[in-house]
Every structure is written in structure tokens, then in C-alpha cells.
Amino acid sequence: MLYYSVKRFGLALLVAVVVSFLSFQLLFLASDPAIALAGEAATEEDIIAIREFYGFDRPVLVQYIDWLGRFIRGDFGYSYYFNLPVSELILGRLGVTFQLGLVAVLLAIVVAVPLGVAAAIRPNTIIDRTALVISVLGQAMPSFWFALVLIVVFSVNLRWLPASGADSWQHFILPTIVIAYFAMPAIMRLTRGGMIEVLSADYIRTAKAKGLRPFKVLFKHALRNAIIPVVSLAAVQFGFMLSGSIVVETIFAIDGAGQLAWESINRNDLATVQALILLFAMIYVMINFLADLLNAWLDPRVRVA
Amino acid sequence: MKPLLEVEDLVVDIPVAGGDLHAVRGIDLSVEKGETLCIVGESGCGKSLTSLAIMDLLPTKARRHAARIAFDGIEIQSLRPRQMADMRGDRMAMIFQEPMTSLNPSYTIGNQLIETYLAHRRTSTKEARDRAIDLLERVGITAAASRLAHYPHQLSGGLRQRVMIAMSLMCEPELIIADEPTTALDVTIQAQILLLLAELQRELGMAMILITHDLGVVARVADKVAVMYAGEIVEAGRATDVFASPSHPYTTGLLECIPVPGKTAPGARLGTIGGIVPSLVGDVAGCAFRDRCRFAAPTCAEPAPAQTASVGHSYRCWFPEGARMPSTVEGLVHGH
Ligand SMILES: Nc1ncnc2c1ncn2[C@@H]1O[C@H](COP(=O)(O)OP(=O)(O)OP(=O)(O)O)[C@@H](O)[C@H]1O
Ligand SMILES: [Mg+2]
């Protein structure tokens, strides 16, 4: 297990370095940052001055190492648009998005896994069909539309929950539901498919032959094996939630990292965009690393691989 | 004495494209306490489905009905699923054909052995663990205590099947059904495992249904033999009787397929039974063996009657056994 963990960690680190270099590079490929920073009325001299001031004229590798070094020390640069150090700008908002994504993915798991199991036990019955309809709806319905429906029903008509802002936990209920519903179908389908496959495995027949009760057969012997790929999927989805919650954060006016990313891209706020991209990438790599560890813990065959 | 297991007119149907597959077509079995019944027959004749039907472990789409499936006088068809589960693993146990996939890859073998015991006995984990170690030693696994922490993928096929045997013995069942327990294993360890089973069975006084292709093994361990063909038992009786005077042409054919030390010339081709098994989808009329039978006659298109060769030795064939003298048997078998 230790050897496996170290190996996975090394791999994660390698991916992190490559991803950080690419995200650093991508920005230069998209547009010349000096021209962007200088603005439309700038002269040729202004641009050259800016280029020198920011060090954009140095070799790429030097710039990258310099940038990475500052990044590791927690210095993410200064946002001229927001007039704040980027680190200050990001930290609180990242926390909001992180919480939202985590709770949403947990909610999705809590709903989707039992639903998938129920559908797998009785394939092609009313339970299975209902689960299928729910999951197809979740995939077909655009998030913004579902969000608006929830707002109309629960905020405008029933007045149970606030429609926008992030001041209390009540504010997070609707956005969490929207994100969770988006994540749910894939988890449900994977659980259902995995369970159907596992339930026909020989070792399930063995478990029954030993006289174990159906509950134990289902949850100890079947689900444990069917859940392994679901763990990886949930991790990927969580990473996706972080960077993909722009729509939801905008609709519910939540000051999260998604909204910040959207705004800083529009404003050409280079330092913020870079910091966000790198942070998202690092979080993503870390989540996948943790999912790998969880997988190894769940599946003893992986540990030796 | 009342038999431990009595099966009467067992039928298993599986819905498939084009109708019902009549995989098991009305078989009778009985096993006394402590007795070994061997079921032989070629691949696909319904041996596994028969044993799964007795354990109530058939695939969900399969349908089972029988005039009677009684275990120790209890009609298991009228048991509730819960009561049946209590019986399985405790009073009747099964060893499967596929040792490589019959253990759960996610749990240690210790876990899987112990849970069997705890499912049926009110006892401590410690006691269950001691019993697991004891049984692993009895099935010939060395360093048993440390093996408990191993996962199935860390064991060879032979070891896994030994673990399966130990697992089936955890609660000292009265009946053990071993469905071709060695087919998936190396030839070199097949005999070891079978002898181990036979030895444990004698020691513990269990009854055993042993399903096997290996007639050599049958000759050594069986008290009774049932020969299955296309979902039916075509001949059954005490092993000595069946071996001494095989009465169904299919049985004779099977026996011709075994190499006999000293009799079969080295390098001589062994007999095989030519032809193929008819489809069991839809209605099956008459004797299912007639297309492959040398003695087939127009009457064979009618269902074959049950005949008695001697006390407790019966077969299903239109012709009295006298019709097939050993000299004519040879003609039945191709390439002898
Ligand atoms: N789940 C299933 N679905 C469809 N057909 C099945 C199923 N299980 C078994 N059968 C069919 O039923 C027949 C009897 O199968 P069974 O497994 O009992 O044979 P067997 O005598 O055990 O053969 P083998 O020696 O190969 O194990 C075969 O024709 C098989 O194809
Ligand atoms: Mg079989």
C-alpha cells in the first residue's frame, strides 16, 4: 500500500508540473499579455515598457520557474482589476465553491447510489424505469433552466428559500440541488450497471450459498465491488464541479471561484486567471490522487498493481 | 431409512429466444446420510442446474418445479427465502466449478470463512477464526493462520478451491454438493483435491453429491451413480451395478471412453461418442439419445420407459439390456 501510494504521488506530482507549465503557456499562446495589459490606446513604447516591467521578454522557462516559485510561496500576484492581491481575492471564494461542490457531490452520491442499487436489483421494473427517467431528465435539463424553475417555485411562489446571495446556509440549498442533480445521472447509471454486472458474479452466488441474508449479499459483497469505479467518477465530477459551477454561481449570485474566473477572463485580469487555472488544476490532480488511494483501499487487487 | 435428500420429477426451464430450454427434464434423485452420489454426463446436460435447483440458487430467469425436493424430510420448495438461506451453508453446502471467481476479490479469505460461521452460529469472532484456521489446516493449507489475511488473488486456483472446500465445511453440513470441483484446475492437482474431498466426507460422515466428468474418480468414490443425458437421468444405480452391467447405450459409450490401464494399448485412440445432443428448446419427443444410438429403432421416437436392471438399478431405454451384448457395444463407439 505504501509503495503504491508513493508511486501514485510521484505520478500526481509529475502531472501537476506538466499541467502547471501548460496552463502557464496557454495564456501566452492566447494573446500577448503585454498588449492586453497596455489597453487599446497604448503606444508601441508603452507595450515594450510593460513587457520589460513584467519580465515578459525573458526566456519562457525562467518566467515559468519564477512564477511557480512565487506561487508556491503563496504570492499569486496582484489583480489590477480588483485592486487586491490575488491570493486574498481567491481564497475566500475558492472556499465557497469548494463547499458547494463537495456538498453537492455528496448529495448526488447519497441519492444516486441507493437509486442505482434499487434499479439494479429489479431491472426493467417500475423502479428501474423511474430511476432512468429521473436520470435522463437530469442530463437533458440545462442547469440554468432547472435553477430558474427552482427559484420560481421555492423562492418566488413558496417563499421558502432565498433566491440569491451566500449569506446563510439556506442560500446554498437550491444551488446545491442544481449541481447535485447535474452530477447524479452518471453516478446512478454507473452504480446500476456495476451492480447488475456484479450481481451475476460467481462470488455473489457463493455468498448466497453460504446462507448470508440478502442484505449482506447486496451491501457487503456486491456494492463493495460495484462502487469502485463510482469513486473515481465522483472524484472527477467533484473536480468538474469546481471549475464548472460558473453558471450556477452566476444565477444564484454566489461569490465563488467560478464567478471570479468568468469575470477575470472577461476583464483580461491575467494574474487572477493564471492563479485560478493553476489552483483548479492542482486541486483536480489532488482529488484524483485521493481517489486513487480510496480505490486501492477498496480494491485489494489495485494495491499490488 | 428415510433418505437425507429426495428429489422427485425435478424440472428446470430457462426461457431463451425461440421458446423454453428444457434444461432439466424430470429427474429423480435420492441420497442417504453419509452416502456419495456421483452425477456424470457430458457438458451441458444439466448437472449444474440440477445442483443449483437443489440449493435454490438458480439464475433468476430459470424456473424450477418438482413433485418433491425434500431435505431431511423438509420440503424446501415451501420454505420462505429466509428459512432456505438459514439452511444453505449450514446443513447443505456447495462447492462450485469456478474456484478462480467464486471468492469475493475484495475481502480476505479469513473474512469470508468467518462470516459463513457467524451467519449460522451464535459465537465469537475468535471462535470462528479458530475454526477457520482449523479447517484450512484440514484441507492441507500450510501456515493457515497467516493465510487468513490473504486476498483471493494472492492464491493459486488449487489453493482457492481448498479454501472453498474449507468454507463449505465451516458449519459441518450434512450434505455437500461439489459441482466439478476440479475441472478448472491443473491436471496434477485434480486428483489431490478429489481425494481430499472424499477423505473429508468419510471423516465427517457427510453425504455428498459429486458432479464430475471423470469416471475413474466415480469408480473410486461413488456409492451411487446417476448418468445424465440431455436433462434426464438415463441410468442410475449402485456404482458397482452400473459399472458391472451398464444398461443404457449412453452409459456403455461413456465407459468405453475411459482408458483402462493394462487393457488400452498405449497410443490407441480412445472411444468417443459420435453425434451431437439434440436441442432442448421447445418440445423434445422420444429418446434424446436416439440420433447417436446404434440401436435406435422407430419405437425410440416415443418417450423411453423406465426399466429395472436389478434392485435399485434403473435405466431409460426401449430395449431390455439383453439386446446389447459386449460384442455389440464396440460398434457403438467410433474410432476404438
Ligand atoms: N443462465 C443460463 N441461461 C441460459 N441457458 C443456460 C443458463 N445456464 C445454463 N444454461 C443451459 O442449460 C443447459 C444445462 O446447463 P448446465 O450448466 O446445468 O450444464 P452442465 O451439465 O453443468 O455442463 P458442464 O459440464 O459444462 O458444467 C446448457 O445447455 C446451458 O447452455
Ligand atoms: Mg456445470
XYZ file of C-alpha atoms and ligand atoms in Angstrom:
673
model
C 0.000 0.000 0.000
C 2.847 2.359 0.883
C 4.696 1.604 -2.328
C 1.501 2.128 -4.263
C 0.810 5.452 -2.537
C 4.312 6.742 -3.179
C 4.103 5.738 -6.808
C 0.736 7.413 -7.231
C 2.012 10.519 -5.502
C 5.013 10.715 -7.802
C 2.724 10.389 -10.775
C 0.402 13.081 -9.436
C 3.368 15.396 -8.931
C 4.549 14.839 -12.480
C 1.082 15.582 -13.823
C 0.938 18.695 -11.643
C 4.213 20.033 -13.084
C 3.164 19.359 -16.662
C -0.286 20.841 -16.148
C 1.103 23.924 -14.447
C 3.552 24.503 -17.278
C 0.812 24.088 -19.857
C -1.544 26.439 -18.061
C 1.295 28.941 -17.794
C 1.949 28.596 -21.521
C -1.634 28.640 -22.709
C -2.062 32.196 -21.646
C 0.834 33.340 -23.759
C -0.499 31.469 -26.734
C -3.936 33.034 -26.442
C -2.724 36.630 -26.692
C 0.306 38.774 -25.969
C -0.193 39.697 -22.335
C 1.723 42.944 -22.689
C -0.615 44.180 -25.416
C -3.617 43.077 -23.419
C -2.391 44.806 -20.291
C -1.466 48.006 -22.082
C -5.002 48.555 -23.302
C -6.287 49.872 -26.608
C -4.788 53.372 -26.523
C -1.237 52.219 -25.764
C 1.694 53.117 -27.955
C 4.439 50.786 -29.118
C 6.756 52.174 -26.372
C 4.162 51.566 -23.677
C 3.900 47.929 -24.698
C 7.671 47.471 -24.660
C 7.867 49.130 -21.258
C 5.154 46.857 -19.891
C 6.865 43.837 -21.398
C 10.089 44.724 -19.624
C 8.404 45.708 -16.390
C 6.642 42.345 -16.097
C 9.588 40.411 -17.433
C 7.681 39.014 -20.417
C 10.822 39.355 -22.526
C 12.771 36.768 -20.509
C 13.108 33.106 -21.614
C 9.898 31.158 -21.061
C 11.456 28.644 -18.683
C 12.859 31.370 -16.461
C 9.498 33.080 -16.336
C 7.806 29.783 -15.519
C 10.152 28.910 -12.662
C 9.910 32.418 -11.326
C 6.135 32.302 -11.495
C 5.945 28.848 -9.933
C 8.318 29.845 -7.140
C 6.189 32.825 -6.217
C 3.099 30.700 -6.489
C 4.391 28.106 -4.050
C 5.209 30.862 -1.561
C 1.574 31.941 -1.760
C 2.250 35.040 -3.831
C -0.246 34.831 -6.664
C 0.439 38.333 -7.963
C -1.699 41.423 -7.857
C -5.020 41.929 -9.560
C -5.177 45.398 -11.082
C -8.795 44.987 -11.931
C -9.937 44.138 -8.400
C -7.124 46.094 -6.805
C -6.317 43.292 -4.395
C -3.605 40.662 -4.045
C -4.863 37.637 -5.990
C -4.357 35.325 -3.022
C -6.765 37.364 -0.941
C -9.205 37.538 -3.792
C -9.243 33.819 -4.434
C -9.054 32.193 -1.049
C -12.475 33.033 0.347
C -14.188 32.399 -2.976
C -12.485 29.107 -3.507
C -13.767 28.011 -0.094
C -17.326 28.822 -1.127
C -17.040 26.886 -4.377
C -15.286 24.007 -2.650
C -18.051 23.664 -0.101
C -20.753 23.919 -2.706
C -19.122 21.263 -4.872
C -18.390 18.915 -2.005
C -21.861 19.032 -0.519
C -23.424 18.699 -3.972
C -21.352 15.656 -4.914
C -22.050 14.037 -1.531
C -25.749 14.692 -2.005
C -25.583 13.239 -5.504
C -23.891 10.100 -4.161
C -26.353 9.701 -1.317
C -29.279 9.859 -3.725
C -27.804 8.179 -6.802
C -26.154 5.132 -5.248
C -29.263 3.749 -3.492
C -31.304 4.562 -6.584
C -28.805 2.730 -8.776
C -28.808 -0.251 -6.425
C -32.609 -0.369 -6.366
C -32.728 -0.194 -10.160
C -30.134 -2.953 -10.450
C -31.974 -5.343 -8.131
C -35.122 -5.052 -10.179
C -34.006 -4.253 -13.726
C -36.761 -3.288 -16.169
C -39.351 -2.772 -13.476
C -41.156 0.384 -12.464
C -38.338 1.281 -10.032
C -35.742 0.932 -12.748
C -37.819 2.934 -15.225
C -38.417 5.706 -12.701
C -34.714 5.921 -11.936
C -33.985 6.052 -15.658
C -36.468 8.885 -16.230
C -35.032 10.847 -13.315
C -31.515 10.438 -14.632
C -32.383 11.259 -18.248
C -34.139 14.412 -17.056
C -31.069 15.341 -15.047
C -28.910 15.036 -18.113
C -31.277 16.670 -20.571
C -32.302 19.633 -18.464
C -29.871 22.555 -18.683
C -28.631 23.625 -15.249
C -29.689 27.236 -15.706
C -33.228 26.217 -16.581
C -33.543 23.853 -13.625
C -32.124 26.592 -11.400
C -34.714 29.058 -12.646
C -37.537 26.561 -12.086
C -36.381 26.016 -8.507
C -36.162 29.751 -7.930
C -39.661 30.319 -9.293
C -41.137 27.517 -7.201
C -39.272 27.750 -3.902
C -38.241 31.400 -3.757
C -40.859 33.329 -5.672
C -44.014 31.286 -5.108
C -43.488 29.417 -1.877
C -41.017 31.915 -0.407
C -39.240 29.146 1.454
C -35.706 29.812 0.332
C -33.690 32.849 -0.761
C -33.035 33.172 -4.484
C -29.615 34.784 -4.416
C -26.605 35.553 -2.272
C -24.418 33.472 0.003
C -25.115 34.827 3.465
C -26.577 31.773 5.184
C -26.767 28.032 4.685
C -30.288 28.440 3.292
C -28.765 30.264 0.353
C -26.858 27.151 -0.575
C -29.786 24.729 -0.683
C -31.035 25.469 -4.187
C -27.605 25.761 -5.852
C -26.526 22.521 -4.164
C -29.607 20.752 -5.518
C -28.949 22.049 -9.019
C -25.334 20.901 -9.039
C -26.167 17.597 -7.359
C -28.868 16.846 -9.885
C -26.379 17.503 -12.637
C -23.886 15.056 -11.130
C -26.435 12.397 -10.218
C -27.321 10.660 -13.518
C -23.826 9.445 -14.294
C -23.319 8.138 -10.768
C -26.685 6.410 -10.863
C -26.079 4.769 -14.205
C -22.616 3.600 -13.241
C -23.890 2.171 -9.947
C -26.750 0.408 -11.708
C -24.543 -1.049 -14.423
C -21.869 -2.097 -11.947
C -24.385 -3.710 -9.626
C -26.075 -5.643 -12.422
C -22.726 -6.973 -13.525
C -21.517 -7.789 -10.029
C -24.796 -9.433 -9.017
C -24.279 -12.078 -11.673
C -20.727 -12.769 -10.485
C -19.817 -16.183 -9.151
C -18.834 -14.826 -5.748
C -22.336 -13.468 -5.235
C -23.672 -16.971 -5.811
C -21.100 -18.168 -3.263
C -22.300 -15.592 -0.765
C -25.861 -16.839 -1.206
C -24.715 -20.460 -0.989
C -23.186 -19.669 2.384
C -26.618 -18.703 3.623
C -25.947 -14.985 4.012
C -29.017 -12.783 4.220
C -29.906 -10.786 1.062
C -28.999 -7.514 2.765
C -25.474 -8.722 3.426
C -25.114 -10.215 -0.036
C -26.188 -6.936 -1.568
C -24.297 -4.447 0.524
C -21.261 -6.302 1.782
C -20.498 -8.454 -1.237
C -21.995 -6.705 -4.258
C -21.911 -2.970 -3.598
C -18.345 -3.023 -2.330
C -17.201 -4.215 -5.750
C -19.625 -2.182 -7.818
C -18.733 1.069 -6.069
C -15.070 1.059 -7.067
C -15.496 2.806 -10.449
C -18.113 5.112 -8.897
C -15.464 6.519 -6.563
C -13.311 7.610 -9.484
C -16.278 9.100 -11.277
C -17.387 11.078 -8.220
C -13.867 12.455 -7.864
C -13.775 13.572 -11.478
C -17.184 15.139 -11.072
C -16.120 16.980 -7.974
C -13.183 18.449 -9.868
C -15.559 19.366 -12.642
C -17.987 20.983 -10.181
C -15.244 23.334 -9.027
C -14.465 24.723 -12.412
C -17.875 24.193 -13.927
C -20.054 25.909 -11.379
C -19.881 29.235 -13.208
C -23.475 29.053 -14.414
C -24.915 28.150 -11.047
C -22.833 30.722 -9.194
C -23.916 33.408 -11.603
C -27.627 32.606 -11.377
C -27.657 32.442 -7.598
C -25.248 35.384 -7.308
C -22.791 33.411 -5.221
C -19.367 34.951 -4.928
C -17.473 31.815 -5.768
C -14.385 30.945 -7.729
C -16.434 30.108 -10.802
C -17.859 33.594 -10.984
C -14.446 35.073 -10.316
C -12.972 33.073 -13.181
C -15.654 34.288 -15.541
C -15.151 37.892 -14.542
C -11.372 37.852 -14.658
C -11.328 36.237 -18.092
C -13.668 38.921 -19.399
C -11.522 41.661 -17.863
C -8.256 40.152 -19.046
C -7.123 40.012 -15.441
C -4.089 37.921 -16.211
C -2.769 37.219 -12.724
C -6.145 36.065 -11.437
C -6.864 33.824 -14.410
C -3.471 32.173 -14.137
C -3.795 31.611 -10.432
C -7.268 30.153 -10.823
C -6.267 27.820 -13.615
C -3.304 26.571 -11.672
C -5.264 26.162 -8.454
C -8.067 24.295 -10.192
C -5.555 22.052 -11.889
C -3.759 21.341 -8.614
C -6.996 20.580 -6.809
C -8.014 18.314 -9.642
C -4.742 16.421 -9.503
C -5.016 16.117 -5.740
C -8.582 14.842 -5.865
C -7.608 12.214 -8.377
C -4.709 11.179 -6.188
C -7.027 10.821 -3.205
C -9.498 8.868 -5.348
C -6.684 6.523 -6.370
C -5.859 5.911 -2.724
C -9.504 5.306 -1.909
C -9.703 2.913 -4.830
C -6.702 0.993 -3.599
C -8.243 0.758 -0.189
C -11.453 -0.576 -1.706
C -9.876 -2.920 -4.211
C -7.035 -5.041 -2.865
C -6.011 -6.082 -6.374
C -5.083 -2.499 -7.242
C -2.620 -2.223 -4.366
C -0.102 -4.544 -5.951
C -0.520 -3.182 -9.464
C -34.271 -45.345 6.481
C -35.506 -42.032 5.170
C -33.094 -40.532 2.636
C -31.377 -37.247 3.503
C -32.244 -35.760 0.138
C -35.087 -36.809 -2.081
C -35.758 -35.202 -5.436
C -38.746 -36.268 -7.473
C -39.570 -35.177 -11.000
C -37.390 -32.051 -10.984
C -37.838 -29.778 -13.966
C -35.801 -26.670 -14.789
C -36.846 -24.485 -17.715
C -34.967 -21.449 -18.968
C -36.700 -19.013 -21.278
C -34.478 -18.373 -24.304
C -35.013 -16.868 -27.729
C -37.353 -19.257 -29.543
C -39.032 -20.799 -26.508
C -38.179 -22.607 -23.302
C -34.950 -24.505 -22.884
C -35.892 -27.689 -21.033
C -32.535 -27.993 -19.334
C -33.595 -30.481 -16.667
C -36.462 -32.772 -17.639
C -37.993 -34.598 -14.738
C -35.221 -36.222 -12.772
C -35.373 -38.270 -9.563
C -32.530 -38.452 -7.073
C -32.058 -39.694 -3.588
C -29.072 -39.501 -1.270
C -28.826 -41.290 2.054
C -26.946 -39.872 5.031
C -23.206 -40.251 4.567
C -23.547 -41.514 1.025
C -21.776 -40.360 -2.131
C -23.822 -39.918 -5.259
C -21.897 -39.147 -8.412
C -23.613 -37.446 -11.307
C -21.873 -37.887 -14.641
C -22.725 -36.690 -18.105
C -21.323 -34.529 -20.826
C -21.119 -30.767 -20.826
C -24.476 -29.005 -20.950
C -26.603 -31.960 -19.852
C -27.945 -30.046 -16.846
C -25.737 -31.161 -13.959
C -25.046 -27.685 -12.615
C -28.649 -26.576 -12.961
C -29.745 -29.675 -11.048
C -27.460 -28.854 -8.143
C -28.391 -25.171 -8.199
C -32.064 -26.168 -8.169
C -31.493 -28.227 -5.029
C -29.723 -25.284 -3.358
C -32.366 -22.848 -4.616
C -29.652 -20.808 -6.322
C -30.853 -20.929 -9.912
C -30.405 -17.835 -12.081
C -33.461 -15.608 -11.664
C -34.825 -16.275 -15.120
C -34.773 -20.069 -14.656
C -37.980 -21.754 -13.487
C -37.926 -24.753 -11.198
C -40.684 -27.161 -10.310
C -40.638 -30.577 -8.801
C -43.054 -33.038 -7.267
C -40.779 -33.075 -4.263
C -37.416 -31.714 -3.123
C -37.099 -32.874 0.444
C -34.080 -32.350 2.636
C -34.226 -34.359 5.836
C -37.975 -34.584 5.355
C -38.373 -30.818 4.834
C -39.950 -29.795 1.546
C -37.647 -26.951 0.530
C -39.972 -25.648 -2.157
C -42.344 -24.462 0.548
C -39.648 -22.761 2.626
C -39.543 -18.991 2.800
C -36.337 -17.456 1.319
C -35.114 -16.687 4.816
C -35.541 -20.254 6.009
C -33.820 -21.529 2.890
C -30.912 -19.131 3.499
C -30.597 -20.483 7.027
C -30.337 -23.984 5.631
C -27.725 -23.132 2.999
C -24.182 -23.091 4.261
C -25.333 -24.691 7.492
C -26.956 -28.027 6.630
C -26.253 -28.109 2.897
C -23.201 -26.570 1.259
C -21.905 -26.249 -2.258
C -18.525 -26.106 -3.940
C -18.532 -24.570 -7.376
C -16.958 -25.307 -10.709
C -15.054 -21.995 -10.848
C -12.575 -21.540 -7.988
C -10.959 -18.511 -9.626
C -14.096 -16.385 -9.444
C -16.060 -17.909 -6.591
C -14.372 -15.918 -3.846
C -15.028 -12.220 -3.382
C -11.897 -10.328 -4.540
C -12.454 -7.512 -2.037
C -12.303 -9.480 1.194
C -9.645 -11.600 2.816
C -10.279 -15.303 2.880
C -10.359 -15.091 6.679
C -13.223 -12.640 6.481
C -15.097 -14.865 4.058
C -14.572 -18.021 6.107
C -15.532 -16.385 9.363
C -18.692 -14.760 8.076
C -20.001 -18.167 6.999
C -19.703 -19.450 10.523
C -21.103 -16.317 12.115
C -24.106 -16.406 9.770
C -25.256 -19.653 11.353
C -23.753 -19.880 14.830
C -24.076 -17.615 17.805
C -20.444 -17.406 18.684
C -17.493 -15.070 18.966
C -15.330 -13.960 16.066
C -12.394 -15.500 17.901
C -14.027 -18.916 17.905
C -14.980 -18.581 14.232
C -11.396 -17.631 13.464
C -10.055 -20.677 15.281
C -12.463 -22.863 13.354
C -11.337 -21.267 10.082
C -7.684 -21.958 10.890
C -8.520 -25.498 11.898
C -10.348 -26.165 8.646
C -7.684 -24.561 6.467
C -5.211 -26.935 8.063
C -7.524 -29.849 7.421
C -7.766 -29.062 3.736
C -3.990 -29.077 3.594
C -3.126 -25.387 3.670
C 0.104 -24.648 5.489
C 0.627 -21.557 7.646
C -3.138 -21.374 7.914
C -3.251 -18.545 10.451
C -1.301 -16.186 8.208
C -3.351 -17.185 5.144
C -6.428 -15.676 6.748
C -5.116 -12.226 5.884
C -4.627 -13.103 2.222
C -6.851 -11.947 -0.572
C -8.116 -14.440 -3.163
C -5.910 -13.008 -5.910
C -2.867 -13.938 -3.855
C -3.738 -17.641 -4.020
C -3.458 -20.167 -6.828
C -6.525 -21.894 -8.237
C -5.815 -25.056 -6.286
C -5.490 -23.142 -3.028
C -8.647 -21.210 -3.728
C -10.569 -24.411 -4.248
C -9.177 -25.715 -0.959
C -10.391 -22.520 0.672
C -13.812 -23.079 -0.921
C -13.859 -26.593 0.490
C -12.914 -25.312 3.935
C -15.627 -22.681 3.634
C -18.257 -25.245 2.750
C -17.264 -27.304 5.788
C -17.393 -24.427 8.294
C -20.757 -25.461 9.711
C -20.324 -29.222 9.223
C -23.095 -29.624 6.666
C -24.946 -32.916 6.311
C -24.887 -32.639 2.537
C -22.206 -31.186 0.336
C -22.680 -30.663 -3.369
C -19.432 -30.472 -5.290
C -20.006 -29.367 -8.869
C -16.968 -30.397 -10.886
C -14.688 -29.010 -8.202
C -11.539 -29.737 -10.171
C -12.420 -29.029 -13.804
C -10.774 -25.615 -13.744
C -7.609 -26.843 -12.063
C -4.292 -28.243 -13.223
C -4.430 -31.928 -14.020
C -1.729 -32.555 -11.428
C -3.815 -31.275 -8.532
C -7.200 -32.547 -9.691
C -6.743 -35.946 -8.105
C -5.395 -34.431 -4.868
C -8.448 -32.256 -4.404
C -10.900 -35.043 -5.196
C -9.220 -37.441 -2.808
C -9.175 -34.752 -0.148
C -12.907 -34.257 -0.584
C -13.622 -37.960 -0.398
C -11.472 -38.287 2.700
C -13.111 -35.348 4.492
C -16.515 -36.652 3.554
C -15.785 -40.052 5.114
C -14.236 -38.465 8.178
C -17.134 -36.104 8.806
C -19.847 -38.542 7.736
C -21.377 -36.111 5.267
C -23.453 -37.065 2.289
C -22.006 -35.814 -0.982
C -23.238 -35.210 -4.476
C -20.157 -35.139 -6.646
C -20.527 -33.964 -10.196
C -17.653 -34.963 -12.404
C -16.622 -35.937 -15.892
C -14.051 -38.311 -14.544
C -15.376 -41.848 -14.464
C -12.137 -43.045 -12.919
C -12.942 -40.922 -9.871
C -16.511 -42.160 -9.845
C -15.301 -45.743 -9.723
C -13.204 -44.928 -6.675
C -15.545 -42.831 -4.555
C -19.171 -43.330 -5.596
C -21.748 -45.333 -3.711
C -24.356 -44.475 -6.290
C -24.120 -43.149 -9.824
C -26.598 -41.186 -11.894
C -25.842 -40.795 -15.588
C -27.370 -37.671 -17.073
C -28.055 -37.072 -20.707
C -29.858 -34.061 -22.186
C -31.569 -33.114 -18.950
C -32.598 -36.619 -17.954
C -31.136 -39.329 -15.801
C -30.790 -42.157 -18.269
C -29.305 -44.647 -15.840
C -28.908 -44.786 -12.078
C -27.962 -47.332 -9.513
C -25.290 -48.519 -7.135
C -21.892 -47.761 -8.629
C -20.874 -51.398 -8.624
C -24.023 -52.392 -10.517
C -23.762 -49.642 -13.086
C -20.096 -50.331 -13.754
C -20.592 -54.082 -13.868
C -23.607 -54.061 -16.139
C -24.159 -50.715 -17.855
C -27.605 -50.914 -19.368
C -28.133 -47.695 -21.299
C -26.233 -47.316 -24.559
C -25.037 -43.879 -23.451
C -23.522 -45.303 -20.260
C -21.817 -48.023 -22.241
C -20.449 -45.388 -24.560
C -19.110 -43.324 -21.654
C -17.403 -46.323 -20.129
C -15.735 -47.088 -23.429
C -14.183 -43.653 -23.260
C -12.106 -44.371 -20.163
C -8.585 -45.610 -20.644
C -8.064 -48.841 -18.734
C -4.510 -49.423 -17.539
C -3.202 -52.640 -18.987
C -6.093 -53.072 -21.372
C -5.914 -49.999 -23.538
C -2.900 -50.284 -25.785
C -0.537 -47.319 -25.459
C -1.239 -44.811 -28.193
C -4.592 -46.365 -29.044
C -7.317 -43.849 -29.706
C -9.934 -43.767 -27.012
C -13.576 -44.080 -27.888
C -15.693 -41.033 -28.323
C -19.412 -40.913 -28.736
C -20.230 -39.513 -32.140
C -23.034 -37.127 -32.956
C -24.442 -34.130 -31.126
C -27.005 -33.592 -28.396
C -30.396 -32.525 -29.778
C -31.702 -29.064 -28.982
C -33.766 -28.982 -25.815
C -35.586 -25.810 -26.820
C -39.277 -26.449 -27.361
C -40.840 -29.896 -27.214
C -38.490 -32.835 -27.008
C -40.075 -36.028 -28.252
C -38.878 -39.550 -27.607
C -35.459 -40.709 -26.516
C -32.976 -37.815 -26.812
C -30.103 -40.210 -27.434
C -31.610 -41.988 -30.410
C -29.776 -39.949 -33.060
C -26.480 -41.102 -31.628
C -27.558 -44.621 -30.734
C -26.582 -47.665 -32.684
C -29.693 -49.488 -31.525
C -32.163 -46.807 -32.435
C -35.431 -48.142 -33.815
C -38.705 -46.475 -34.824
C -40.088 -47.031 -31.312
C -37.393 -44.711 -29.941
C -39.411 -41.749 -31.216
C -41.693 -42.459 -28.253
C -40.519 -41.491 -24.731
C -38.362 -44.309 -23.376
C -39.829 -46.240 -20.453
C -38.069 -46.698 -17.135
C -36.695 -50.218 -16.854
C -35.169 -52.066 -13.962
C -31.915 -53.935 -14.400
C -31.675 -55.117 -10.815
C -32.805 -53.844 -7.414
C -32.088 -50.101 -7.309
C -30.551 -50.095 -10.782
C -32.750 -48.477 -13.398
C -32.380 -47.067 -16.895
C -34.491 -45.426 -19.568
C -34.399 -47.321 -22.820
C -36.823 -49.150 -25.037
C -34.762 -52.283 -25.192
C -34.075 -54.760 -22.458
C -30.425 -54.899 -21.575
C -30.009 -58.278 -23.270
C -30.184 -56.542 -26.612
C -26.707 -55.112 -26.066
C -24.069 -57.692 -25.534
C -20.477 -56.505 -25.030
C -19.615 -57.555 -28.579
C -22.213 -55.176 -29.991
C -21.116 -52.400 -27.676
C -17.971 -51.925 -29.671
C -19.893 -50.935 -32.732
C -21.496 -48.121 -30.809
C -18.249 -46.376 -30.210
C -16.404 -44.712 -33.017
C -12.711 -44.961 -33.509
C -11.989 -47.613 -30.933
N -28.174 -18.817 -17.253
C -28.447 -19.583 -18.320
N -29.072 -19.060 -19.403
C -29.335 -19.809 -20.482
N -29.031 -21.093 -20.594
C -28.404 -21.678 -19.559
C -28.075 -20.956 -18.365
N -27.457 -21.797 -17.520
C -27.397 -22.978 -18.143
N -27.974 -22.921 -19.370
C -28.108 -24.022 -20.324
O -28.690 -25.124 -19.665
C -28.062 -26.328 -20.064
C -27.553 -27.071 -18.860
O -26.542 -26.299 -18.249
P -25.668 -26.810 -17.015
O -24.836 -25.663 -16.596
O -26.541 -27.422 -15.993
O -24.763 -27.921 -17.707
P -23.651 -28.854 -17.040
O -24.133 -30.238 -17.183
O -23.338 -28.371 -15.684
O -22.434 -28.647 -18.028
P -20.870 -28.502 -17.689
O -20.339 -29.884 -17.560
O -20.317 -27.809 -18.906
O -20.748 -27.705 -16.450
C -26.973 -25.949 -21.051
O -27.462 -26.175 -22.343
C -26.752 -24.482 -20.798
O -26.399 -23.838 -22.010
Mg -21.719 -27.400 -14.817
